[in-house]
Amino acid sequence: MLTAQTTSIAGSGHIATAAPLSQLATPMLYARNTEIYGEGEPAEYIYQVISGAVRAYKILDDGRRQIGAFYLPGDTFGLEVGQKHRMSAEAISNCTVSAIKRSTLLRQAACDNDVALSLLHITASELQRAEKHILLLVRTAQERVASFLLEMADRAASAGTVELPMSRQDIADYLGLTIETVSRTLTALEAQEAIALPSSRKVRLINMRELRRLDS
Amino acid sequence: MLTAQTTSIAGSGHIATAAPLSQLATPMLYARNTEIYGEGEPAEYIYQVISGAVRAYKILDDGRRQIGAFYLPGDTFGLEVGQKHRMSAEAISNCTVSAIKRSTLLRQAACDNDVALSLLHITASELQRAEKHILLLVRTAQERVASFLLEMADRAASAGTVELPMSRQDIADYLGLTIETVSRTLTALEAQEAIALPSSRKVRLINMRELRRLDS
DNA sequence: CGCAACTTTGATACAACTCAAAAAATGTGG
DNA sequence: CCACATTTTTTGAGTTGTATCAAAGTTGCG
C-alpha cells in the first residue's frame, strides 16, 4: 500500500486508478510567498506538490505563527475530512502543484473503496507526522534543529548536502523556537563540526552519527 | 457524519451499522496502571473507552515519557492503519473498554465504504487532536495548564468541577512540563482565583473568562 | 550601486528546570 | 480505626536554556 508521500493524486496511486480523477487534476502555479489557501476557507481542492515547497501554518492569538508542516515534491496536502481548511498554506518558493476537487474525491470515496482507503492512508500519514512533531517540540533547541536537518535530508538530500527552501523564520516557526536560537544553534553545530554551512540555505551534514545522537 | 468521539464501535455509529461487527465487540477490563498495548506491538484491536481513562504515550530515548492523548469514555483509540501500535496505552484508572479486531475491521473497510469512511473520520479526529497538541506545546506553562483544564472540562466536567483521573506526572508528561511546574502553575492559578483546588484531583473552574484568555 | 530583507552575533532577562525537602494523601497491617 | 510506610503533591532555592532587545553583517534585488 502506498503512503501519502508516494501516493500520486494524478499519477499511479490509488486515487488515480479511478479513471476520471486523473483527468480532473489541474496543474497550478504559485509564486513565492503567495497563499494557496487560508485557514477556515472551504476546502475545495486537495493538492500535490510537483515542484517547489509549501508551508502549512496557523496564526496563534498572540500573533505568532506555528508551521505545522513543510510539503516537498511528491507530498499531498490540503486534504480535509471536514468542510474547511484547518491551516493556511503558502508557497515557500515558486511552485507548481496539482489539484483535484475535494468534492469529486469525496463523492468517489463514498462509492469507491480504493479512494476511501487512499484518503485514509494520506490522513494517517499526516497523523504520524504530527505525532513526530509533538515529540520534537519537547526537546532542546539542538535536538530540534538536528532532527529537522535529518528530516530534510531524508526528504530532499542530494549527496550529503541539504538545500533548505525555507527561511530561518520558517524553521523557527516550525520548531517552536526563535529565529535567533535557530541561527545560534546552527552556528554551534557548525562549530562542533556536525554540519557545515556553505551558505545560509545550504547545509552539509558532516557528522551524521552526532546528528543522529541528538535526534535519537 | 459522526466524529470519532461519538462514533461507537459497538453501538450506533457507522462501524456498527455493519451488522456482524457489533457482535464482535468484546468488553475488557484493565486495572489501574496496566498496559493495554505496547508501542511496536501488532495492532490487533481497536478500542473504545466505556468507563475510566486511558493514556497513550511514547518513551523518548532520554527516558522521558510523552503522553500523546488521554482517552475518556466514548473515545476511540488504538486504531492503526499500519500493522503496529505507534504508542503504548495504559489504564489510568480501573477501566472497561470495548474492543474489536482490527483485521475484521480492515477487511470490512476494504469492501464496505461506511466502515472505511468511519475509519477515516476517526483518524482525522486524531489528527486534529494532534495538531491542537502541537499548538499547546509552544505556549507558556500557564497557557498549557489553562488549556488542559478547559479541555478536560469540555470532555468530562460536571457543574464547573473537573475530576482529574490522572496524576500530576501524567499532566506534566502531556503538557511537556515538569511535575513541579504543573503544581506551581495550578497553585498560581488558584492564587489568582481562576480556579480552586478542593483536592489535588478536583479542580473547580472559577474564572472561565481568565482561563479562556490564557487558552485563547 | 544602494536599499531592503535576511541572518548572525551580543548582552541581558526570565520562564521553566533541577535538586532538595516538607507536606499531604493514600494505602496497609495490626 | 489508628499507626506507619509509601506515594504523590507542594514548596523552596538556585541554575540554565531560550527569549528578548539591540546592533552588526550579509545577501539579494531593482
GROMACS .gro file of C-alpha atoms (C1' of nucleotides) in nm:
model
  492
    1MET     CA    1   0.000   0.000   0.000
    2LEU     CA    2   0.127   0.342  -0.089
    3THR     CA    3   0.187   0.609   0.170
    4ALA     CA    4   0.072   0.967   0.135
    5GLN     CA    5   0.424   1.067   0.038
    6THR     CA    6   0.423   0.847  -0.266
    7THR     CA    7   0.054   0.832  -0.349
    8SER     CA    8   0.007   1.037  -0.660
    9ILE     CA    9  -0.322   1.211  -0.694
   10ALA     CA   10  -0.269   1.242  -1.064
   11GLY     CA   11  -0.037   0.951  -1.125
   12SER     CA   12  -0.025   0.585  -1.042
   13GLY     CA   13  -0.161   0.578  -0.686
   14HIS     CA   14  -0.492   0.453  -0.565
   15ILE     CA   15  -0.683   0.767  -0.633
   16ALA     CA   16  -0.564   0.790  -0.986
   17THR     CA   17  -0.673   0.437  -1.060
   18ALA     CA   18  -1.020   0.583  -1.054
   19ALA     CA   19  -1.001   0.679  -1.419
   20PRO     CA   20  -1.196   1.007  -1.431
   21LEU     CA   21  -0.999   1.161  -1.147
   22SER     CA   22  -0.661   1.187  -1.308
   23GLN     CA   23  -0.823   1.384  -1.585
   24LEU     CA   24  -0.952   1.629  -1.329
   25ALA     CA   25  -0.611   1.700  -1.181
   26THR     CA   26  -0.530   2.062  -1.260
   27PRO     CA   27  -0.172   2.192  -1.261
   28MET     CA   28  -0.140   2.525  -1.083
   29LEU     CA   29   0.139   2.776  -1.032
   30TYR     CA   30   0.200   2.976  -0.716
   31ALA     CA   31   0.461   3.245  -0.677
   32ARG     CA   32   0.688   3.259  -0.372
   33ASN     CA   33   0.500   3.370  -0.058
   34THR     CA   34   0.156   3.358  -0.216
   35GLU     CA   35  -0.133   3.193  -0.040
   36ILE     CA   36  -0.263   2.863  -0.171
   37TYR     CA   37  -0.549   2.856   0.075
   38GLY     CA   38  -0.636   3.021   0.404
   39GLU     CA   39  -0.738   2.874   0.736
   40GLY     CA   40  -1.114   2.849   0.762
   41GLU     CA   41  -1.172   2.866   0.389
   42PRO     CA   42  -1.387   2.599   0.227
   43ALA     CA   43  -1.164   2.308   0.130
   44GLU     CA   44  -1.223   2.295  -0.243
   45TYR     CA   45  -0.916   2.108  -0.355
   46ILE     CA   46  -0.657   1.868  -0.237
   47TYR     CA   47  -0.307   1.927  -0.366
   48GLN     CA   48   0.014   1.755  -0.452
   49VAL     CA   49   0.345   1.936  -0.476
   50ILE     CA   50   0.505   1.891  -0.817
   51SER     CA   51   0.795   2.131  -0.768
   52GLY     CA   52   0.890   2.383  -0.502
   53ALA     CA   53   0.794   2.380  -0.135
   54VAL     CA   54   0.488   2.468   0.068
   55ARG     CA   55   0.432   2.561   0.432
   56ALA     CA   56   0.110   2.495   0.624
   57TYR     CA   57   0.059   2.708   0.933
   58LYS     CA   58  -0.170   2.859   1.188
   59ILE     CA   59  -0.150   3.204   1.340
   60LEU     CA   60  -0.179   3.196   1.720
   61ASP     CA   61  -0.378   3.457   1.906
   62ASP     CA   62  -0.060   3.629   2.020
   63GLY     CA   63   0.035   3.676   1.657
   64ARG     CA   64   0.298   3.406   1.642
   65ARG     CA   65   0.292   3.165   1.354
   66GLN     CA   66   0.319   2.791   1.405
   67ILE     CA   67   0.416   2.597   1.096
   68GLY     CA   68   0.259   2.253   1.109
   69ALA     CA   69   0.432   2.105   0.808
   70PHE     CA   70   0.655   2.163   0.510
   71TYR     CA   71   0.550   1.990   0.190
   72LEU     CA   72   0.803   1.895  -0.075
   73PRO     CA   73   0.764   1.747  -0.423
   74GLY     CA   74   0.551   1.433  -0.411
   75ASP     CA   75   0.375   1.531  -0.086
   76THR     CA   76  -0.001   1.558  -0.071
   77PHE     CA   77  -0.154   1.838   0.135
   78GLY     CA   78  -0.478   2.023   0.196
   79LEU     CA   79  -0.691   1.712   0.244
   80GLU     CA   80  -0.970   1.781   0.489
   81VAL     CA   81  -1.240   1.548   0.604
   82GLY     CA   82  -1.443   1.845   0.725
   83GLN     CA   83  -1.559   2.134   0.511
   84LYS     CA   84  -1.283   2.379   0.593
   85HIS     CA   85  -0.906   2.407   0.577
   86ARG     CA   86  -0.769   2.387   0.930
   87MET     CA   87  -0.445   2.563   0.838
   88SER     CA   88  -0.331   2.814   0.582
   89ALA     CA   89  -0.089   2.711   0.307
   90GLU     CA   90   0.162   2.926   0.121
   91ALA     CA   91   0.422   2.868  -0.146
   92ILE     CA   92   0.769   2.894   0.011
   93SER     CA   93   0.930   2.915  -0.331
   94ASN     CA   94   0.769   2.948  -0.670
   95CYS     CA   95   0.599   2.618  -0.711
   96THR     CA   96   0.372   2.405  -0.918
   97VAL     CA   97   0.108   2.193  -0.758
   98SER     CA   98  -0.151   1.962  -0.898
   99ALA     CA   99  -0.502   1.997  -0.759
  100ILE     CA  100  -0.818   1.796  -0.773
  101LYS     CA  101  -1.159   1.886  -0.647
  102ARG     CA  102  -1.228   1.760  -0.298
  103SER     CA  103  -1.599   1.720  -0.374
  104THR     CA  104  -1.517   1.489  -0.661
  105LEU     CA  105  -1.282   1.292  -0.442
  106LEU     CA  106  -1.527   1.257  -0.154
  107ARG     CA  107  -1.804   1.155  -0.394
  108GLN     CA  108  -1.569   0.892  -0.529
  109ALA     CA  109  -1.475   0.787  -0.178
  110ALA     CA  110  -1.838   0.729  -0.094
  111CYS     CA  111  -1.861   0.455  -0.354
  112ASP     CA  112  -1.503   0.357  -0.438
  113ASN     CA  113  -1.318   0.181  -0.159
  114ASP     CA  114  -0.977   0.232  -0.309
  115VAL     CA  115  -1.033   0.605  -0.300
  116ALA     CA  116  -1.162   0.595   0.059
  117LEU     CA  117  -0.863   0.387   0.166
  118SER     CA  118  -0.622   0.623  -0.007
  119LEU     CA  119  -0.772   0.914   0.180
  120LEU     CA  120  -0.735   0.713   0.500
  121HIS     CA  121  -0.370   0.649   0.425
  122ILE     CA  122  -0.298   1.012   0.348
  123THR     CA  123  -0.465   1.120   0.671
  124ALA     CA  124  -0.284   0.852   0.871
  125SER     CA  125   0.048   0.976   0.732
  126GLU     CA  126  -0.036   1.329   0.838
  127LEU     CA  127  -0.121   1.198   1.183
  128GLN     CA  128   0.209   1.018   1.208
  129ARG     CA  129   0.389   1.334   1.103
  130ALA     CA  130   0.201   1.541   1.360
  131GLU     CA  131   0.288   1.293   1.634
  132LYS     CA  132   0.655   1.312   1.539
  133HIS     CA  133   0.625   1.690   1.552
  134ILE     CA  134   0.489   1.669   1.907
  135LEU     CA  135   0.795   1.471   2.013
  136LEU     CA  136   1.017   1.733   1.851
  137LEU     CA  137   0.863   2.018   2.046
  138VAL     CA  138   0.953   1.879   2.388
  139ARG     CA  139   1.324   1.855   2.312
  140THR     CA  140   1.613   2.100   2.337
  141ALA     CA  141   1.693   2.351   2.063
  142GLN     CA  142   1.993   2.147   1.944
  143GLU     CA  143   1.786   1.833   1.925
  144ARG     CA  144   1.507   2.007   1.735
  145VAL     CA  145   1.743   2.159   1.482
  146ALA     CA  146   1.940   1.835   1.435
  147SER     CA  147   1.616   1.645   1.393
  148PHE     CA  148   1.489   1.899   1.142
  149LEU     CA  149   1.807   1.875   0.936
  150LEU     CA  150   1.790   1.497   0.929
  151GLU     CA  151   1.425   1.510   0.830
  152MET     CA  152   1.502   1.746   0.544
  153ALA     CA  153   1.797   1.531   0.443
  154ASP     CA  154   1.573   1.227   0.428
  155ARG     CA  155   1.325   1.407   0.213
  156ALA     CA  156   1.538   1.626  -0.010
  157ALA     CA  157   1.907   1.550   0.027
  158SER     CA  158   2.147   1.519  -0.259
  159ALA     CA  159   2.497   1.396  -0.175
  160GLY     CA  160   2.503   1.491   0.189
  161THR     CA  161   2.402   1.850   0.125
  162VAL     CA  162   2.056   1.977   0.212
  163GLU     CA  163   1.913   2.269   0.019
  164LEU     CA  164   1.675   2.448   0.252
  165PRO     CA  165   1.393   2.612   0.060
  166MET     CA  166   1.272   2.793   0.372
  167SER     CA  167   1.399   3.087   0.573
  168ARG     CA  168   1.531   3.083   0.928
  169GLN     CA  169   1.199   3.231   1.036
  170ASP     CA  170   1.014   2.939   0.874
  171ILE     CA  171   1.241   2.692   1.051
  172ALA     CA  172   1.196   2.874   1.382
  173ASP     CA  173   0.817   2.873   1.347
  174TYR     CA  174   0.824   2.504   1.265
  175LEU     CA  175   1.046   2.412   1.560
  176GLY     CA  176   0.880   2.641   1.813
  177LEU     CA  177   1.199   2.844   1.860
  178THR     CA  178   1.304   3.199   1.780
  179ILE     CA  179   1.498   3.284   1.469
  180GLU     CA  180   1.796   3.382   1.688
  181THR     CA  181   1.801   3.046   1.861
  182VAL     CA  182   1.786   2.862   1.528
  183SER     CA  183   2.072   3.069   1.395
  184ARG     CA  184   2.283   3.025   1.707
  185THR     CA  185   2.215   2.654   1.713
  186LEU     CA  186   2.321   2.611   1.352
  187THR     CA  187   2.636   2.807   1.428
  188ALA     CA  188   2.701   2.585   1.729
  189LEU     CA  189   2.651   2.268   1.524
  190GLU     CA  190   2.895   2.408   1.271
  191ALA     CA  191   3.146   2.488   1.549
  192GLN     CA  192   3.128   2.130   1.675
  193GLU     CA  193   3.175   2.014   1.316
  194ALA     CA  194   2.847   1.828   1.291
  195ILE     CA  195   2.750   2.037   0.989
  196ALA     CA  196   2.894   2.295   0.752
  197LEU     CA  197   2.711   2.600   0.624
  198PRO     CA  198   2.849   2.687   0.279
  199SER     CA  199   2.561   2.934   0.253
  200SER     CA  200   2.267   3.008   0.478
  201ARG     CA  201   2.036   2.795   0.266
  202LYS     CA  202   2.281   2.507   0.217
  203VAL     CA  203   2.371   2.266   0.493
  204ARG     CA  204   2.627   1.993   0.456
  205LEU     CA  205   2.575   1.715   0.707
  206ILE     CA  206   2.919   1.613   0.820
  207ASN     CA  207   2.886   1.411   1.138
  208MET     CA  208   2.573   1.206   1.086
  209ARG     CA  209   2.645   0.999   1.395
  210GLU     CA  210   2.644   1.311   1.609
  211LEU     CA  211   2.329   1.446   1.444
  212ARG     CA  212   2.151   1.115   1.495
  213ARG     CA  213   2.262   1.106   1.856
  214LEU     CA  214   2.099   1.446   1.901
  215ASP     CA  215   1.791   1.338   1.709
  216SER     CA  216   1.786   1.000   1.880
  217MET     CA  217  -2.138   1.237   0.992
  218LEU     CA  218  -2.026   1.119   1.333
  219THR     CA  219  -1.693   1.214   1.482
  220ALA     CA  220  -1.454   0.973   1.646
  221GLN     CA  221  -1.567   1.094   1.985
  222THR     CA  222  -1.922   0.988   1.925
  223THR     CA  223  -1.875   0.703   1.681
  224SER     CA  224  -1.948   0.389   1.872
  225ILE     CA  225  -1.759   0.085   1.763
  226ALA     CA  226  -2.020  -0.133   1.924
  227GLY     CA  227  -2.318   0.098   1.915
  228SER     CA  228  -2.497   0.312   1.664
  229GLY     CA  229  -2.207   0.459   1.461
  230HIS     CA  230  -2.103   0.376   1.109
  231ILE     CA  231  -1.894   0.080   1.202
  232ALA     CA  232  -2.167  -0.083   1.400
  233THR     CA  233  -2.410  -0.049   1.114
  234ALA     CA  234  -2.209  -0.329   0.960
  235ALA     CA  235  -2.414  -0.592   1.137
  236PRO     CA  236  -2.154  -0.862   1.217
  237LEU     CA  237  -1.915  -0.614   1.378
  238SER     CA  238  -2.113  -0.515   1.681
  239GLN     CA  239  -2.133  -0.882   1.773
  240LEU     CA  240  -1.756  -0.898   1.767
  241ALA     CA  241  -1.707  -0.615   2.014
  242THR     CA  242  -1.556  -0.764   2.329
  243PRO     CA  243  -1.577  -0.592   2.666
  244MET     CA  244  -1.246  -0.594   2.851
  245LEU     CA  245  -1.131  -0.487   3.196
  246TYR     CA  246  -0.799  -0.325   3.277
  247ALA     CA  247  -0.674  -0.243   3.625
  248ARG     CA  248  -0.516   0.091   3.708
  249ASN     CA  249  -0.168   0.130   3.553
  250THR     CA  250  -0.186  -0.187   3.349
  251GLU     CA  251  -0.083  -0.192   2.986
  252ILE     CA  252  -0.349  -0.223   2.718
  253TYR     CA  253  -0.095  -0.246   2.440
  254GLY     CA  254   0.269  -0.157   2.389
  255GLU     CA  255   0.440   0.054   2.125
  256GLY     CA  256   0.552  -0.159   1.835
  257GLU     CA  257   0.318  -0.444   1.914
  258PRO     CA  258   0.095  -0.576   1.636
  259ALA     CA  259  -0.227  -0.376   1.635
  260GLU     CA  260  -0.480  -0.648   1.693
  261TYR     CA  261  -0.770  -0.447   1.822
  262ILE     CA  262  -0.919  -0.106   1.818
  263TYR     CA  263  -1.075   0.011   2.140
  264GLN     CA  264  -1.341   0.233   2.282
  265VAL     CA  265  -1.341   0.353   2.640
  266ILE     CA  266  -1.657   0.255   2.823
  267SER     CA  267  -1.555   0.374   3.169
  268GLY     CA  268  -1.232   0.501   3.322
  269ALA     CA  269  -0.947   0.678   3.146
  270VAL     CA  270  -0.655   0.576   2.927
  271ARG     CA  271  -0.322   0.737   2.842
  272ALA     CA  272  -0.135   0.681   2.516
  273TYR     CA  273   0.236   0.762   2.526
  274LYS     CA  274   0.582   0.715   2.388
  275ILE     CA  275   0.904   0.684   2.581
  276LEU     CA  276   1.177   0.913   2.445
  277ASP     CA  277   1.535   0.797   2.419
  278ASP     CA  278   1.633   1.004   2.720
  279GLY     CA  279   1.377   0.812   2.924
  280ARG     CA  280   1.116   1.084   2.941
  281ARG     CA  281   0.759   0.993   2.864
  282GLN     CA  282   0.546   1.197   2.628
  283ILE     CA  283   0.175   1.141   2.661
  284GLY     CA  284   0.009   1.190   2.325
  285ALA     CA  285  -0.351   1.168   2.438
  286PHE     CA  286  -0.590   1.095   2.720
  287TYR     CA  287  -0.895   0.893   2.628
  288LEU     CA  288  -1.219   0.924   2.822
  289PRO     CA  289  -1.549   0.736   2.799
  290GLY     CA  290  -1.677   0.737   2.442
  291ASP     CA  291  -1.334   0.793   2.287
  292THR     CA  292  -1.194   0.551   2.034
  293PHE     CA  293  -0.824   0.468   2.045
  294GLY     CA  294  -0.566   0.224   1.916
  295LEU     CA  295  -0.671   0.246   1.553
  296GLU     CA  296  -0.369   0.198   1.329
  297VAL     CA  297  -0.357   0.195   0.953
  298GLY     CA  298  -0.020   0.021   0.965
  299GLN     CA  299   0.049  -0.310   1.134
  300LYS     CA  300   0.182  -0.183   1.464
  301HIS     CA  301   0.078   0.038   1.751
  302ARG     CA  302   0.272   0.361   1.734
  303MET     CA  303   0.225   0.435   2.103
  304SER     CA  304   0.171   0.239   2.421
  305ALA     CA  305  -0.160   0.261   2.605
  306GLU     CA  306  -0.227   0.214   2.976
  307ALA     CA  307  -0.529   0.232   3.200
  308ILE     CA  308  -0.506   0.544   3.418
  309SER     CA  309  -0.782   0.417   3.644
  310ASN     CA  310  -0.951   0.082   3.650
  311CYS     CA  311  -1.142   0.083   3.328
  312THR     CA  312  -1.359  -0.107   3.092
  313VAL     CA  313  -1.305  -0.085   2.719
  314SER     CA  314  -1.476  -0.247   2.428
  315ALA     CA  315  -1.251  -0.396   2.162
  316ILE     CA  316  -1.295  -0.524   1.812
  317LYS     CA  317  -1.047  -0.699   1.592
  318ARG     CA  318  -0.862  -0.467   1.361
  319SER     CA  319  -0.830  -0.737   1.096
  320THR     CA  320  -1.205  -0.773   1.085
  321LEU     CA  321  -1.246  -0.401   1.061
  322LEU     CA  322  -0.993  -0.358   0.783
  323ARG     CA  323  -1.145  -0.645   0.590
  324GLN     CA  324  -1.480  -0.475   0.623
  325ALA     CA  325  -1.325  -0.143   0.522
  326ALA     CA  326  -1.196  -0.297   0.204
  327CYS     CA  327  -1.547  -0.368   0.084
  328ASP     CA  328  -1.778  -0.153   0.296
  329ASN     CA  329  -1.749   0.218   0.234
  330ASP     CA  330  -1.923   0.319   0.550
  331VAL     CA  331  -1.661   0.136   0.751
  332ALA     CA  332  -1.377   0.288   0.551
  333LEU     CA  333  -1.523   0.635   0.597
  334SER     CA  334  -1.566   0.579   0.970
  335LEU     CA  335  -1.202   0.485   0.999
  336LEU     CA  336  -1.116   0.797   0.802
  337HIS     CA  337  -1.319   1.010   1.040
  338ILE     CA  338  -1.163   0.857   1.348
  339THR     CA  339  -0.814   0.913   1.206
  340ALA     CA  340  -0.899   1.269   1.103
  341SER     CA  341  -1.016   1.339   1.459
  342GLU     CA  342  -0.688   1.209   1.596
  343LEU     CA  343  -0.504   1.431   1.352
  344GLN     CA  344  -0.700   1.733   1.462
  345ARG     CA  345  -0.623   1.649   1.824
  346ALA     CA  346  -0.253   1.610   1.749
  347GLU     CA  347  -0.244   1.947   1.571
  348LYS     CA  348  -0.408   2.111   1.869
  349HIS     CA  349  -0.147   1.944   2.089
  350ILE     CA  350   0.130   2.095   1.876
  351LEU     CA  351  -0.014   2.441   1.934
  352LEU     CA  352  -0.026   2.370   2.308
  353LEU     CA  353   0.341   2.281   2.326
  354VAL     CA  354   0.467   2.618   2.203
  355ARG     CA  355   0.286   2.816   2.471
  356THR     CA  356   0.376   2.917   2.827
  357ALA     CA  357   0.321   2.688   3.124
  358GLN     CA  358   0.017   2.888   3.239
  359GLU     CA  359  -0.137   2.872   2.895
  360ARG     CA  360  -0.075   2.499   2.866
  361VAL     CA  361  -0.227   2.424   3.204
  362ALA     CA  362  -0.527   2.653   3.148
  363SER     CA  363  -0.583   2.496   2.808
  364PHE     CA  364  -0.559   2.149   2.957
  365LEU     CA  365  -0.814   2.229   3.225
  366LEU     CA  366  -1.057   2.370   2.970
  367GLU     CA  367  -1.009   2.065   2.751
  368MET     CA  368  -1.083   1.834   3.041
  369ALA     CA  369  -1.380   2.047   3.141
  370ASP     CA  370  -1.521   2.019   2.789
  371ARG     CA  371  -1.482   1.646   2.793
  372ALA     CA  372  -1.561   1.550   3.150
  373ALA     CA  373  -1.693   1.842   3.351
  374SER     CA  374  -1.986   1.825   3.584
  375ALA     CA  375  -2.112   2.154   3.725
  376GLY     CA  376  -1.794   2.354   3.688
  377THR     CA  377  -1.578   2.098   3.867
  378VAL     CA  378  -1.334   1.880   3.678
  379GLU     CA  379  -1.240   1.543   3.820
  380LEU     CA  380  -0.890   1.466   3.701
  381PRO     CA  381  -0.838   1.092   3.664
  382MET     CA  382  -0.465   1.141   3.604
  383SER     CA  383  -0.171   1.232   3.827
  384ARG     CA  384   0.038   1.548   3.812
  385GLN     CA  385   0.307   1.344   3.642
  386ASP     CA  386   0.062   1.241   3.371
  387ILE     CA  387  -0.040   1.603   3.319
  388ALA     CA  388   0.323   1.712   3.308
  389ASP     CA  389   0.410   1.446   3.051
  390TYR     CA  390   0.113   1.550   2.840
  391LEU     CA  391   0.196   1.920   2.852
  392GLY     CA  392   0.571   1.884   2.808
  393LEU     CA  393   0.640   2.034   3.152
  394THR     CA  394   0.782   1.905   3.479
  395ILE     CA  395   0.560   1.794   3.762
  396GLU     CA  396   0.689   2.085   3.972
  397THR     CA  397   0.592   2.339   3.708
  398VAL     CA  398   0.244   2.190   3.674
  399SER     CA  399   0.197   2.202   4.051
  400ARG     CA  400   0.327   2.556   4.081
  401THR     CA  401   0.114   2.671   3.789
  402LEU     CA  402  -0.201   2.524   3.941
  403THR     CA  403  -0.114   2.694   4.270
  404ALA     CA  404  -0.063   3.023   4.084
  405LEU     CA  405  -0.397   2.988   3.904
  406GLU     CA  406  -0.558   2.926   4.241
  407ALA     CA  407  -0.385   3.232   4.387
  408GLN     CA  408  -0.520   3.449   4.107
  409GLU     CA  409  -0.862   3.295   4.170
  410ALA     CA  410  -0.903   3.146   3.825
  411ILE     CA  411  -0.952   2.802   3.981
  412ALA     CA  412  -0.998   2.635   4.318
  413LEU     CA  413  -0.837   2.309   4.423
  414PRO     CA  414  -1.065   2.140   4.677
  415SER     CA  415  -0.840   1.835   4.641
  416SER     CA  416  -0.548   1.762   4.414
  417ARG     CA  417  -0.765   1.563   4.175
  418LYS     CA  418  -1.057   1.808   4.177
  419VAL     CA  419  -1.043   2.144   4.005
  420ARG     CA  420  -1.319   2.396   4.021
  421LEU     CA  421  -1.307   2.640   3.732
  422ILE     CA  422  -1.395   2.978   3.876
  423ASN     CA  423  -1.291   3.243   3.629
  424MET     CA  424  -1.366   3.094   3.290
  425ARG     CA  425  -1.301   3.426   3.118
  426GLU     CA  426  -0.948   3.433   3.256
  427LEU     CA  427  -0.885   3.069   3.169
  428ARG     CA  428  -1.011   3.124   2.816
  429ARG     CA  429  -0.795   3.432   2.785
  430LEU     CA  430  -0.496   3.215   2.874
  431ASP     CA  431  -0.608   2.937   2.642
  432SER     CA  432  -0.707   3.181   2.368
  433DC     C1'  433   2.540   5.050  -0.659
  434DG     C1'  434   2.227   5.113  -0.296
  435DC     C1'  435   1.844   4.971  -0.040
  436DA     C1'  436   1.566   4.620   0.186
  437DA     C1'  437   1.538   4.179   0.370
  438DC     C1'  438   1.756   3.820   0.600
  439DT     C1'  439   2.096   3.625   0.910
  440DT     C1'  440   2.424   3.637   1.266
  441DT     C1'  441   2.618   3.794   1.694
  442DG     C1'  442   2.599   4.017   2.155
  443DA     C1'  443   2.415   4.135   2.620
  444DT     C1'  444   2.061   4.067   2.939
  445DA     C1'  445   1.622   3.885   3.133
  446DC     C1'  446   1.323   3.545   3.265
  447DA     C1'  447   1.049   3.111   3.249
  448DA     C1'  448   1.097   2.661   3.339
  449DC     C1'  449   1.419   2.304   3.505
  450DT     C1'  450   1.688   2.072   3.867
  451DC     C1'  451   1.780   1.929   4.313
  452DA     C1'  452   1.609   1.910   4.773
  453DA     C1'  453   1.290   1.872   5.136
  454DA     C1'  454   0.847   1.936   5.356
  455DA     C1'  455   0.361   1.845   5.349
  456DA     C1'  456  -0.037   1.594   5.217
  457DA     C1'  457  -0.269   1.198   5.052
  458DT     C1'  458  -0.311   0.709   5.003
  459DG     C1'  459  -0.258   0.252   5.123
  460DT     C1'  460  -0.162  -0.140   5.475
  461DG     C1'  461  -0.145  -0.429   5.863
  462DG     C1'  462  -0.235  -0.465   6.344
  463DC     C1'  463  -0.982   0.278   6.336
  464DC     C1'  464  -0.532   0.402   6.414
  465DA     C1'  465  -0.019   0.399   6.336
  466DC     C1'  466   0.306   0.358   5.996
  467DA     C1'  467   0.503   0.328   5.534
  468DT     C1'  468   0.474   0.473   5.076
  469DT     C1'  469   0.350   0.763   4.717
  470DT     C1'  470   0.211   1.194   4.547
  471DT     C1'  471   0.200   1.678   4.566
  472DT     C1'  472   0.365   2.111   4.704
  473DT     C1'  473   0.709   2.443   4.819
  474DG     C1'  474   1.189   2.635   4.820
  475DA     C1'  475   1.646   2.780   4.636
  476DG     C1'  476   1.947   2.806   4.272
  477DT     C1'  477   2.072   2.713   3.775
  478DT     C1'  478   2.016   2.716   3.291
  479DG     C1'  479   1.835   2.731   2.824
  480DT     C1'  480   1.588   3.008   2.540
  481DA     C1'  481   1.364   3.457   2.463
  482DT     C1'  482   1.413   3.940   2.415
  483DC     C1'  483   1.615   4.357   2.270
  484DA     C1'  484   1.972   4.558   2.005
  485DA     C1'  485   2.301   4.604   1.654
  486DA     C1'  486   2.618   4.448   1.306
  487DG     C1'  487   2.692   4.163   0.899
  488DT     C1'  488   2.544   3.954   0.474
  489DT     C1'  489   2.277   3.859   0.072
  490DG     C1'  490   1.995   3.957  -0.300
  491DC     C1'  491   1.737   4.253  -0.593
  492DG     C1'  492   1.583   4.668  -0.860
   0.00000   0.00000   0.00000
